[in-house]
Coordinates of C-alpha atoms and ligand atoms in Angstrom, one line a residue:
X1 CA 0.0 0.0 0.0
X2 CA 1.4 3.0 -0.5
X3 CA 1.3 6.2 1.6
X4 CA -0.1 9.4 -0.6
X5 CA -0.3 12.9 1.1
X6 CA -3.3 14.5 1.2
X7 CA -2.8 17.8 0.5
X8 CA -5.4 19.7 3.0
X9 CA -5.8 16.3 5.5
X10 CA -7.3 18.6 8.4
X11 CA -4.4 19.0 11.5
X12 CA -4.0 15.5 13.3
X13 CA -5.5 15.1 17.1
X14 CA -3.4 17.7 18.9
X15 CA -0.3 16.9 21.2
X16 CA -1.8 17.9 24.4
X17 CA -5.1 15.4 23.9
X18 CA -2.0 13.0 22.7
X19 CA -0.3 13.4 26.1
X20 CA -3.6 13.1 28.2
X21 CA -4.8 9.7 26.1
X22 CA -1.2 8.6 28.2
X23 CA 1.9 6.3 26.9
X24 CA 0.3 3.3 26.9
X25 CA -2.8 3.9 25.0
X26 CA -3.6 1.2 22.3
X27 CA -4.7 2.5 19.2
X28 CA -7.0 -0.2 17.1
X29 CA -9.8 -1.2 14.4
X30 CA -12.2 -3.4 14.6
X31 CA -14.6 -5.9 12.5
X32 CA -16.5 -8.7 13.5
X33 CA -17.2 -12.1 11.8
X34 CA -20.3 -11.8 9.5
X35 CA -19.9 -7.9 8.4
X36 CA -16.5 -8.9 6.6
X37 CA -15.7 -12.8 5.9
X38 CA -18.1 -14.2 3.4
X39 CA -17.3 -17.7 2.6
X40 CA -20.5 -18.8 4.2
X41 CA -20.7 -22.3 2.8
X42 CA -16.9 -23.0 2.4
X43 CA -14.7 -25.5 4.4
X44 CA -17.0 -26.7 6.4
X45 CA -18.6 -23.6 8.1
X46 CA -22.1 -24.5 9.4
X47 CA -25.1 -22.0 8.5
X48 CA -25.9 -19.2 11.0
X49 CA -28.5 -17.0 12.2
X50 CA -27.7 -14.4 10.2
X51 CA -27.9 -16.4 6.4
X52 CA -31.1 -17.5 7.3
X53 CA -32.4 -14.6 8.9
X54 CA -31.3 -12.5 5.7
X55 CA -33.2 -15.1 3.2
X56 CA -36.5 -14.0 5.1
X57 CA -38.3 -11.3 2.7
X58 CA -37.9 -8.0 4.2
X59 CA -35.7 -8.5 7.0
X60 CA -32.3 -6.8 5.4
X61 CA -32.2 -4.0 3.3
X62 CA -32.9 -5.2 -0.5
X63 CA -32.3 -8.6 1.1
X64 CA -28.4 -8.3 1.4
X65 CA -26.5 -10.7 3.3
X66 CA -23.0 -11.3 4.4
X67 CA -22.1 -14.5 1.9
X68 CA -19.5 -12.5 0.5
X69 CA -19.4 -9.5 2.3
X70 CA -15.5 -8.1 1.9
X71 CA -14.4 -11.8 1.5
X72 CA -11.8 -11.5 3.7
X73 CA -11.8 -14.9 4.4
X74 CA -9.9 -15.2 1.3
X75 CA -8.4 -11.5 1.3
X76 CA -7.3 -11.8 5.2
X77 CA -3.3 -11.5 4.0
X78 CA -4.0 -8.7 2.2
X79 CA -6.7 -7.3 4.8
X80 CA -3.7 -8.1 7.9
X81 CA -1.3 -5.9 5.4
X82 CA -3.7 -3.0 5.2
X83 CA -4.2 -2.9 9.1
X84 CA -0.2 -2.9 9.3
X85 CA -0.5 0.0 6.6
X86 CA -2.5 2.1 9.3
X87 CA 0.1 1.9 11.7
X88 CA -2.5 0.6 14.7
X89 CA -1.3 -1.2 17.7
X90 CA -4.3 -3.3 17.9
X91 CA -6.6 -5.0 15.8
X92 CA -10.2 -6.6 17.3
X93 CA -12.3 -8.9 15.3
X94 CA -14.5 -11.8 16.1
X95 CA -14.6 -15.4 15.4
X96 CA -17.2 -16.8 13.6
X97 CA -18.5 -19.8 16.0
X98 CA -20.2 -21.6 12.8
X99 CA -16.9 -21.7 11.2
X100 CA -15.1 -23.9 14.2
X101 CA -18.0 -25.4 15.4
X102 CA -20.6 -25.9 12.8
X103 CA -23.5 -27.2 14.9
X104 CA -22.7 -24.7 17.5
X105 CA -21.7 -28.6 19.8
X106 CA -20.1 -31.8 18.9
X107 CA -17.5 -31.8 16.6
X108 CA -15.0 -28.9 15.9
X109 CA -13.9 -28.0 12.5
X110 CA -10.3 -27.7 11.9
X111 CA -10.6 -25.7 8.6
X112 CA -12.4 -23.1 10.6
X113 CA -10.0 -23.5 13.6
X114 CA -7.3 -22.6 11.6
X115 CA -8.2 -19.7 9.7
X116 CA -8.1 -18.4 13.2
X117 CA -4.7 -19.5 13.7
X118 CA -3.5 -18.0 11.0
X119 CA -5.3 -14.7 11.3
X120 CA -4.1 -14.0 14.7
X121 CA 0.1 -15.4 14.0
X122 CA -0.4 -13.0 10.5
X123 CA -1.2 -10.3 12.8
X124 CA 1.3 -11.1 15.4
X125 CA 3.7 -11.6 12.8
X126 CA 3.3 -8.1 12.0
X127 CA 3.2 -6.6 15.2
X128 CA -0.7 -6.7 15.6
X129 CA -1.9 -7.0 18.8
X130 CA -5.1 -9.5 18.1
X131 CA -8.2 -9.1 20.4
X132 CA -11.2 -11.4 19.8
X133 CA -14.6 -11.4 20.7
X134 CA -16.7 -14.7 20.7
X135 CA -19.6 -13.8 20.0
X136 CA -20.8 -10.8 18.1
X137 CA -24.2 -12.1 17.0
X138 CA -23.7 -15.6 14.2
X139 CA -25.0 -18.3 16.0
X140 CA -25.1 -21.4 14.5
X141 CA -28.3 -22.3 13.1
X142 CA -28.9 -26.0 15.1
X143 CA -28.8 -24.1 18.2
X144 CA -31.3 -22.0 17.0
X145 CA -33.7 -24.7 15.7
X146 CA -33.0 -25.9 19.7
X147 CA -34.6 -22.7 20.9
X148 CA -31.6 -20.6 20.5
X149 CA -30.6 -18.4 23.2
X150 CA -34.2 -18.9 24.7
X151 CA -32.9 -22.0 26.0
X152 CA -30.5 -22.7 29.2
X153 CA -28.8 -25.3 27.1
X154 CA -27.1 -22.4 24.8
X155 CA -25.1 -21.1 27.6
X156 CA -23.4 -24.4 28.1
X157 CA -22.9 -25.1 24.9
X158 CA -21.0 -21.2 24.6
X159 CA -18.9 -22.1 27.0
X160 CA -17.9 -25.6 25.7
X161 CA -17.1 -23.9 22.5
X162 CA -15.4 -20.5 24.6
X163 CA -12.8 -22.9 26.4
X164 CA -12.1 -24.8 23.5
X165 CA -10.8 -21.5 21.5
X166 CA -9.2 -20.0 24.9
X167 CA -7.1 -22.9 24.7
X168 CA -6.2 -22.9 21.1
X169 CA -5.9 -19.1 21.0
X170 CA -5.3 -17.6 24.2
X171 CA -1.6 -17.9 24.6
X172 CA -1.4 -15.5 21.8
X173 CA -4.2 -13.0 21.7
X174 CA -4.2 -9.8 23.3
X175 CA -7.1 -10.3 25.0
X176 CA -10.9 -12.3 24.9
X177 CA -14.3 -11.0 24.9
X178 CA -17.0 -13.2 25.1
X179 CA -19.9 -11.3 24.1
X180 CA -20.2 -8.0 21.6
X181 CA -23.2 -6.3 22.9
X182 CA -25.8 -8.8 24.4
X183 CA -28.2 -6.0 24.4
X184 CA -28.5 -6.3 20.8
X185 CA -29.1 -9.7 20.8
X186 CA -31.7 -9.4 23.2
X187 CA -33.7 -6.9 22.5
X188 CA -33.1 -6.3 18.5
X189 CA -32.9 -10.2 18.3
X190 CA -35.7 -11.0 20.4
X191 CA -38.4 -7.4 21.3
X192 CA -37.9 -5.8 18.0
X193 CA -37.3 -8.1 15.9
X194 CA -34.6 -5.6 13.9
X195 CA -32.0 -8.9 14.3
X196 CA -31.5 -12.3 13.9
X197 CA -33.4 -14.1 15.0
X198 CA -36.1 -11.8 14.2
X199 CA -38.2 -12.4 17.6
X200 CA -41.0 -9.7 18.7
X201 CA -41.5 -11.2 22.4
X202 CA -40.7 -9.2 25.6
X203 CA -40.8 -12.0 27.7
X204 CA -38.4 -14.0 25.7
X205 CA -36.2 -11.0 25.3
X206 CA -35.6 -11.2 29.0
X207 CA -34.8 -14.5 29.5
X208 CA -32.4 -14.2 26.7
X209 CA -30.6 -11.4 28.1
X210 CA -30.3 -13.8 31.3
X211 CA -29.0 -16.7 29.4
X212 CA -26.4 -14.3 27.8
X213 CA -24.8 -13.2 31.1
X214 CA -24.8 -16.5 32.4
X215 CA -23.2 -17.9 29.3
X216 CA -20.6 -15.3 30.0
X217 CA -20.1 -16.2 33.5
X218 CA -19.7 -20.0 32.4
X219 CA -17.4 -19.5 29.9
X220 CA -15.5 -16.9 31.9
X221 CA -15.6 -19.8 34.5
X222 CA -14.0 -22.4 32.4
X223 CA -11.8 -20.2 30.7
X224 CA -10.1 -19.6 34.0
X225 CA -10.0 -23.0 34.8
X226 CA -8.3 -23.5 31.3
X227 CA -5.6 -21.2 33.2
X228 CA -6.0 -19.2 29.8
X229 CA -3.1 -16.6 30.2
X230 CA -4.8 -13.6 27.7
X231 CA -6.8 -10.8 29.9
X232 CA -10.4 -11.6 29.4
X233 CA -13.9 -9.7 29.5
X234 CA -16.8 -8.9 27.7
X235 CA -17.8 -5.6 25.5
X236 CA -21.2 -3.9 26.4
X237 CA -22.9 -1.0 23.8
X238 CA -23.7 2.1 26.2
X239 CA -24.7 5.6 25.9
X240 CA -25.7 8.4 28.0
X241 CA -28.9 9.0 28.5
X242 CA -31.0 12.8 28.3
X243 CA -34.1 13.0 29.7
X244 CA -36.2 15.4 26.7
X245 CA -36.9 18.0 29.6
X246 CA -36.5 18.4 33.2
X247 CA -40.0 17.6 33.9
X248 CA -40.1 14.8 37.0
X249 CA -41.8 12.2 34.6
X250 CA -38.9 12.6 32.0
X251 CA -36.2 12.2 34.5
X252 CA -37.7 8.8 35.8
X253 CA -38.4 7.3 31.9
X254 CA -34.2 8.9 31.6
X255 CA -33.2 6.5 34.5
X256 CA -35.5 3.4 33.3
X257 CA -34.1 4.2 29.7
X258 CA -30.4 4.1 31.7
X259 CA -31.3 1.0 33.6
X260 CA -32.6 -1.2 30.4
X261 CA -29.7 -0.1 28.8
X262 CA -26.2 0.2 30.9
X263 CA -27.5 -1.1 34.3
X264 CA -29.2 -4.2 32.7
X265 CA -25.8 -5.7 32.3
X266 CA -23.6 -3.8 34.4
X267 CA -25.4 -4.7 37.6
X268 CA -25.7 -8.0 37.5
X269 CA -21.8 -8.4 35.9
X270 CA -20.5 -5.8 39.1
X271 CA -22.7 -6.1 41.8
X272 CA -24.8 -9.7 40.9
X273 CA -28.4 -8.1 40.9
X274 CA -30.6 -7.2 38.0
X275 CA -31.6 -3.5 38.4
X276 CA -35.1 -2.2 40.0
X277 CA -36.3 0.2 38.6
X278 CA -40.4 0.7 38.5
X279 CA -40.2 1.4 34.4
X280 CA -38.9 -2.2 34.1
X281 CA -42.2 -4.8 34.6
X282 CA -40.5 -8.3 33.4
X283 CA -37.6 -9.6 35.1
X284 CA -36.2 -13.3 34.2
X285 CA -36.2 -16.5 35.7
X286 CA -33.1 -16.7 37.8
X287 CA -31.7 -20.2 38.8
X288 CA -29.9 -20.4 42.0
X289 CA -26.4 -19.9 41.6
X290 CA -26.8 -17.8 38.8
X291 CA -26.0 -14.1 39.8
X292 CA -22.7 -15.1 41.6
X293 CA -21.6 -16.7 38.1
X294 CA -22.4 -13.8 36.1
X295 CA -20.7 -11.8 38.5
X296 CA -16.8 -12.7 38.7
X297 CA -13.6 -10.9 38.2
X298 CA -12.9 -9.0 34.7
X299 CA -9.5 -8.1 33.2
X300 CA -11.0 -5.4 31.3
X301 CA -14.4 -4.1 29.9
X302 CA -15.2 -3.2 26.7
X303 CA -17.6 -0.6 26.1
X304 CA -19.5 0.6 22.4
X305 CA -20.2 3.6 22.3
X306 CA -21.9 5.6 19.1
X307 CA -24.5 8.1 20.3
X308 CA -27.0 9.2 23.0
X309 CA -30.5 8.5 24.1
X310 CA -33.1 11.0 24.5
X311 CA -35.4 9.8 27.1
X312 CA -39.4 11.1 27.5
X313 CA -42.3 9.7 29.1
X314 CA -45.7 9.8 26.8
X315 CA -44.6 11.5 23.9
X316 CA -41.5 10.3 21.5
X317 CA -38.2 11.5 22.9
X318 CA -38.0 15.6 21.8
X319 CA -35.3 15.6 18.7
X320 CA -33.1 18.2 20.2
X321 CA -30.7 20.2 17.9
X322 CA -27.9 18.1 17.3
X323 CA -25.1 20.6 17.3
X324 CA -22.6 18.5 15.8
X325 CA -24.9 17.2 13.5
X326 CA -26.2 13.3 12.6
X327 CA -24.8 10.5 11.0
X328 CA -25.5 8.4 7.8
X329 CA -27.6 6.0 10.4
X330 CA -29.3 9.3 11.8
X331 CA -27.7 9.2 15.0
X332 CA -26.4 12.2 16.9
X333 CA -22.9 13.3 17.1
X334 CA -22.2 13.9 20.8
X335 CA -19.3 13.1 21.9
X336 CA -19.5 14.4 25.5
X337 CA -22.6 11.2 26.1
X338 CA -19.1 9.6 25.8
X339 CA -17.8 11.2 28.9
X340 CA -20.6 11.0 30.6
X341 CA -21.2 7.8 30.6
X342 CA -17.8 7.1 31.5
X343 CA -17.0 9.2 34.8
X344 CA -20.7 7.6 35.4
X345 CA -19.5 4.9 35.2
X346 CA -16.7 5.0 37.1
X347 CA -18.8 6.2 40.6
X348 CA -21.5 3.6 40.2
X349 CA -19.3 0.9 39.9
X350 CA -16.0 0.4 41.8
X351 CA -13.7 -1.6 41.2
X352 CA -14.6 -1.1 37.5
X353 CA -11.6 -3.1 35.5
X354 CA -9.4 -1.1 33.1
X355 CA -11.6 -0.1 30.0
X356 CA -11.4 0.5 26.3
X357 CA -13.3 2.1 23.9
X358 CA -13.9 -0.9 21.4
X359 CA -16.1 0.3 18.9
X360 CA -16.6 4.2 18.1
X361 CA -17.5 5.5 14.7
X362 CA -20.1 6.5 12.1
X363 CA -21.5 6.0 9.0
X364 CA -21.5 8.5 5.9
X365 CA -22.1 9.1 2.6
X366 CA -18.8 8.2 1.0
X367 CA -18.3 8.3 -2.1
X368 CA -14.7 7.9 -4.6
X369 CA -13.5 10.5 -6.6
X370 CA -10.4 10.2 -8.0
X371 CA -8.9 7.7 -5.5
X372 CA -10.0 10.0 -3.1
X373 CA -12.7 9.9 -0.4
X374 CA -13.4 13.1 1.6
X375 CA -15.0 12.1 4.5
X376 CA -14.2 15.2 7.0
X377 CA -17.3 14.7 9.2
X378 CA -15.7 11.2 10.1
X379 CA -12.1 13.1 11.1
X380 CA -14.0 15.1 13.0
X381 CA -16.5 12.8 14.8
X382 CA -13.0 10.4 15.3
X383 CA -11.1 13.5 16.8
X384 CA -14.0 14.4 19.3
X385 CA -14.6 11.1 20.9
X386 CA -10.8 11.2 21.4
X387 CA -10.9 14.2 23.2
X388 CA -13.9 13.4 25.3
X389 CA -12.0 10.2 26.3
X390 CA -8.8 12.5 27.3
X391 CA -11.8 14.6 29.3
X392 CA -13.1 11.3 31.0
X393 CA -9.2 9.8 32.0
X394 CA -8.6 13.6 33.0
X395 CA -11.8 12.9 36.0
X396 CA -10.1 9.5 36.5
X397 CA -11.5 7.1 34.6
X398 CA -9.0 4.2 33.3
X399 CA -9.6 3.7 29.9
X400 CA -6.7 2.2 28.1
X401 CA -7.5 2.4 24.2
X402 CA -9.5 3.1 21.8
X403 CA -11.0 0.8 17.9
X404 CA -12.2 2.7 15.7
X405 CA -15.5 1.0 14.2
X406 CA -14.8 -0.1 11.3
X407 CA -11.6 -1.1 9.8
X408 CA -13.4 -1.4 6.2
X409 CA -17.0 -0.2 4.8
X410 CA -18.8 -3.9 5.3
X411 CA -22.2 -5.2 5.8
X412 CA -23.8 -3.3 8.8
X413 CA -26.5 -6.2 9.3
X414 CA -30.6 -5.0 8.4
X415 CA -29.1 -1.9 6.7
X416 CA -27.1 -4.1 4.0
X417 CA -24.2 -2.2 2.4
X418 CA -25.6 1.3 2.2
X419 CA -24.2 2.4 5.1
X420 CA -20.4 3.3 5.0
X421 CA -18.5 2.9 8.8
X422 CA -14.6 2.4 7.5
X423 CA -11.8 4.2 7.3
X424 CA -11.2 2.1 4.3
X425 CA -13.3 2.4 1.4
X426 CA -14.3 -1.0 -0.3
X427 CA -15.8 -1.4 -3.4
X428 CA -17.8 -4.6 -3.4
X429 CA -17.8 -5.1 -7.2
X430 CA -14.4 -5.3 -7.1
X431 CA -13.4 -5.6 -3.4
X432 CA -11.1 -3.0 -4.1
X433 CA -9.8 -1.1 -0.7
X434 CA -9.0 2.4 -0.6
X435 CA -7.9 4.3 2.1
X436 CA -10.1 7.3 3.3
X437 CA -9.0 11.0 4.1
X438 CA -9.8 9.9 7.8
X439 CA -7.5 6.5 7.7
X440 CA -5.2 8.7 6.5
X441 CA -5.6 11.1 9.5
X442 CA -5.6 8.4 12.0
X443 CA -2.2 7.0 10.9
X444 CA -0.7 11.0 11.3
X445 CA -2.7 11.3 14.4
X446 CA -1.5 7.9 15.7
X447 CA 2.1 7.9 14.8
X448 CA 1.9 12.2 16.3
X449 CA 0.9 10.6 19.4
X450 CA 3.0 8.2 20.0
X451 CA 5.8 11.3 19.4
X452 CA 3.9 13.3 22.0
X453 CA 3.2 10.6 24.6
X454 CA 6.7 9.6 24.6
X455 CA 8.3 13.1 24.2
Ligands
FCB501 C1 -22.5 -2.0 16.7 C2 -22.1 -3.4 16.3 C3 -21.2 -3.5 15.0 C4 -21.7 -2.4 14.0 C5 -21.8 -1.1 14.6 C6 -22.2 0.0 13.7 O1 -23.7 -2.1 17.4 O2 -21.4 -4.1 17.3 O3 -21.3 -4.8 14.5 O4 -22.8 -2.8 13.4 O5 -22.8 -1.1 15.7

């Protein structure tokens, strides 16, 4: 790949933000399985979720699935050379559980199991520092057809299949999540219907959630047992939330909104309890035993954060002025949510393990013009979550690093391909990768701070 200047790239992040984000701070991308590795039906990969959830008419945007996605299942050399190219410390993606085990239990697949291998020593090789996540949303189909995460059974099976890759990969990896954001799979999975599976039932939604913390405390359970050497955790989605007015009604739907969201998982992972909260009405069936599983010792936590939540009771949440604009996915820009959330954070729950950003980012418009894609709003979006990170380790909070989300343009799930998250530009006709303006900034911005931070 080679390096091109770009003439009026806007100034990288500045040297004092450098110098608060500290000498240690990792700078990484991320991916996850089904957005980028295609290959859906090749050596020996079991369906998932996701193909057959994308077959059902309407469900994804003009019915686009991830069967080829980037196919960087075949591209991964060249992928691994491109994240080199951006001069990142870190790179996070997730294995696809169909692909090693293709019934989700029983046999593994040593195709699948190796791609893995190879991924993470090609990244080594290269001075990558590979952190995986288990899960972030394929599961295999035959544990679907069993009830999916509806049923107790799933958990087990997870962490059957979470030991077995500790053990083949955790002497090397930087670090293991087991879940990417079980809120997602809960409630867009199993309320709303948005995701795979495509559920609409409360009551199942909340026994899902359940079954998803407790698969993470019984894979973090054997995974320790394992005497797997890499850090380990999980990564949670989590905004700040606004209530629409300072009306008493609107603060109380803000802290229900804050309790479905953050507290849902946080409480039970810090402090083994499921929050109260009198906006909240179902609650799951808890085993005995449970709570003190899902709560155990983390080596770090990994939060997602992309935008904030307006909170009203009765009427839809007020659409404030977003000063800093929306997104291609309509969200808000606000990078102080960020913050918030995070020196929040870090008085409800001590003891809170070190934490890194591990997805950030947005979606926009992008298009190529001769080799070129301007996409300023990203820079800037990019350069003011840093500094509200700086603000939040300025008031104490421990955060260690930061992914940007995504490493490449790739198949953001129900929205198909329309929507544009990377700093690299793919074209899917061709699967040709260009770098953006903005991967162009982060590789100034990261190799300025490293200058700073160690000046
Ligand atoms: C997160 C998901 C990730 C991607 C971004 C935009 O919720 O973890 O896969 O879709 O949103």
């Amino acid at each position: 790949m080679k390096s091109i200047s770009i003439p009026d790239l806007p100034p990288v992040l500045s040297a004092a933000t450098a110098e608060r984000l500290g000498r240690g701070f990792t700078w990484g991308v991320a991916t996850s399985a089904y957005q980028i590795e295609g290959a859906v039906d090749e050596d020996g990969r079991g369906p998932s979720i996701w193909d057959a959830f994308a077959r059902q008419p309407g469900r994804t945007v003009n019915g686009e699935s991830g069967a080829v996605a980037c196919d960087h299942y075949r591209r991964w050399r060249d992928d691994v050379a491109l994240i080199a190219d951006l001069g990142v410390d870190a790179y996070r993606f997730s294995i696809a559980w169909p692909r090693v085990q293709p019934l989700g239990l029983g046999a593994f697949n040593a195709k699948g199991l190796d791609f893995y291998d190879r991924l993470v020593d090609g990244l080594l090789a290269r001075g990558i520092a590979p952190h995986a996540t288990l899960y972030h949303w394929d599961l295999p189909q035959h544990l679907q057809d069993l009830g999916g995460w509806g049923n107790r059974d799933t958990a087990f099976h997870f962490a059957h299949y979470a030991d077995a890759m500790a053990r083949r990969l955790g002497d090397r990896l930087a670090s293991l999540a087991t879940h990417n954001e079980p809120w997602c799979t809960a409630v867009l999975g199993h309320e709303i219907g948005k995701f795979a599976p495509g559920d609409r039932d409360p009551r199942l939604a909340a026994q899902v959630s359940h079954h998803l913390l407790l698969s993470h405390g019984l894979a973090m359970a054997a995974m320790r047992a394992g005497a797997t050497a890499c850090p380990l955790g999980i990564v949670l989605n989590q905004s700040s939330v606004t209530p629409a007015t300072a009306s008493p009604a609107d603060q109380a739907a803000a802290r229900t909104e804050y309790a479905r969201f953050v507290r849902w998982y946080m409480d039970p992972l810090f402090h083994g309890e499921y929050p109260q909260d009198p906006g909240i009405a179902r609650h799951p069936q808890v085993r005995d035993g449970d709570m003190a599983l899902i709560r155990q010792p983390m080596d770090f936590l990994g939060i997602n954060y992309y935008t904030r939540i307006w909170a009203s009771r009765g009427q839809p949440p007020l659409p404030a002025p977003a000063a800093l604009g929306v997104t291609d996915m309509g969200w808000e820009v606000y990078p102080d949510g960020l913050r918030e959330l995070l020196v929040g954070l870090r008085a409800q729950y001590p003891g809170l393990p070190p934490l890194f950003i591990t997805e950030n980012g947005m979606a926009s418009a992008d298009t190529l013009a001769g080799g070129r894609v301007a996409d300023r709003q990203r820079i800037d979006y990019v350069r003011a979550h840093l500094e509200a990170i700086a603000a939040a380790r300025d008031q104490g909070v421990d955060v260690r690093g930061y992914f940007y989300w995504s490493l490449m343009d790739n198949y953001e799930w129900d929205s198909g391909y329309a929507k544009r998250f990377g700093l690299v530009h793919v074209d899917y006709a061709s699967q040709q990768r260009t770098l953006k303006d903005s991967a162009h900034w982060y590789r100034a911005s990261i190799a300025a701070s490293r200058e700073a931070a160690h000046g």
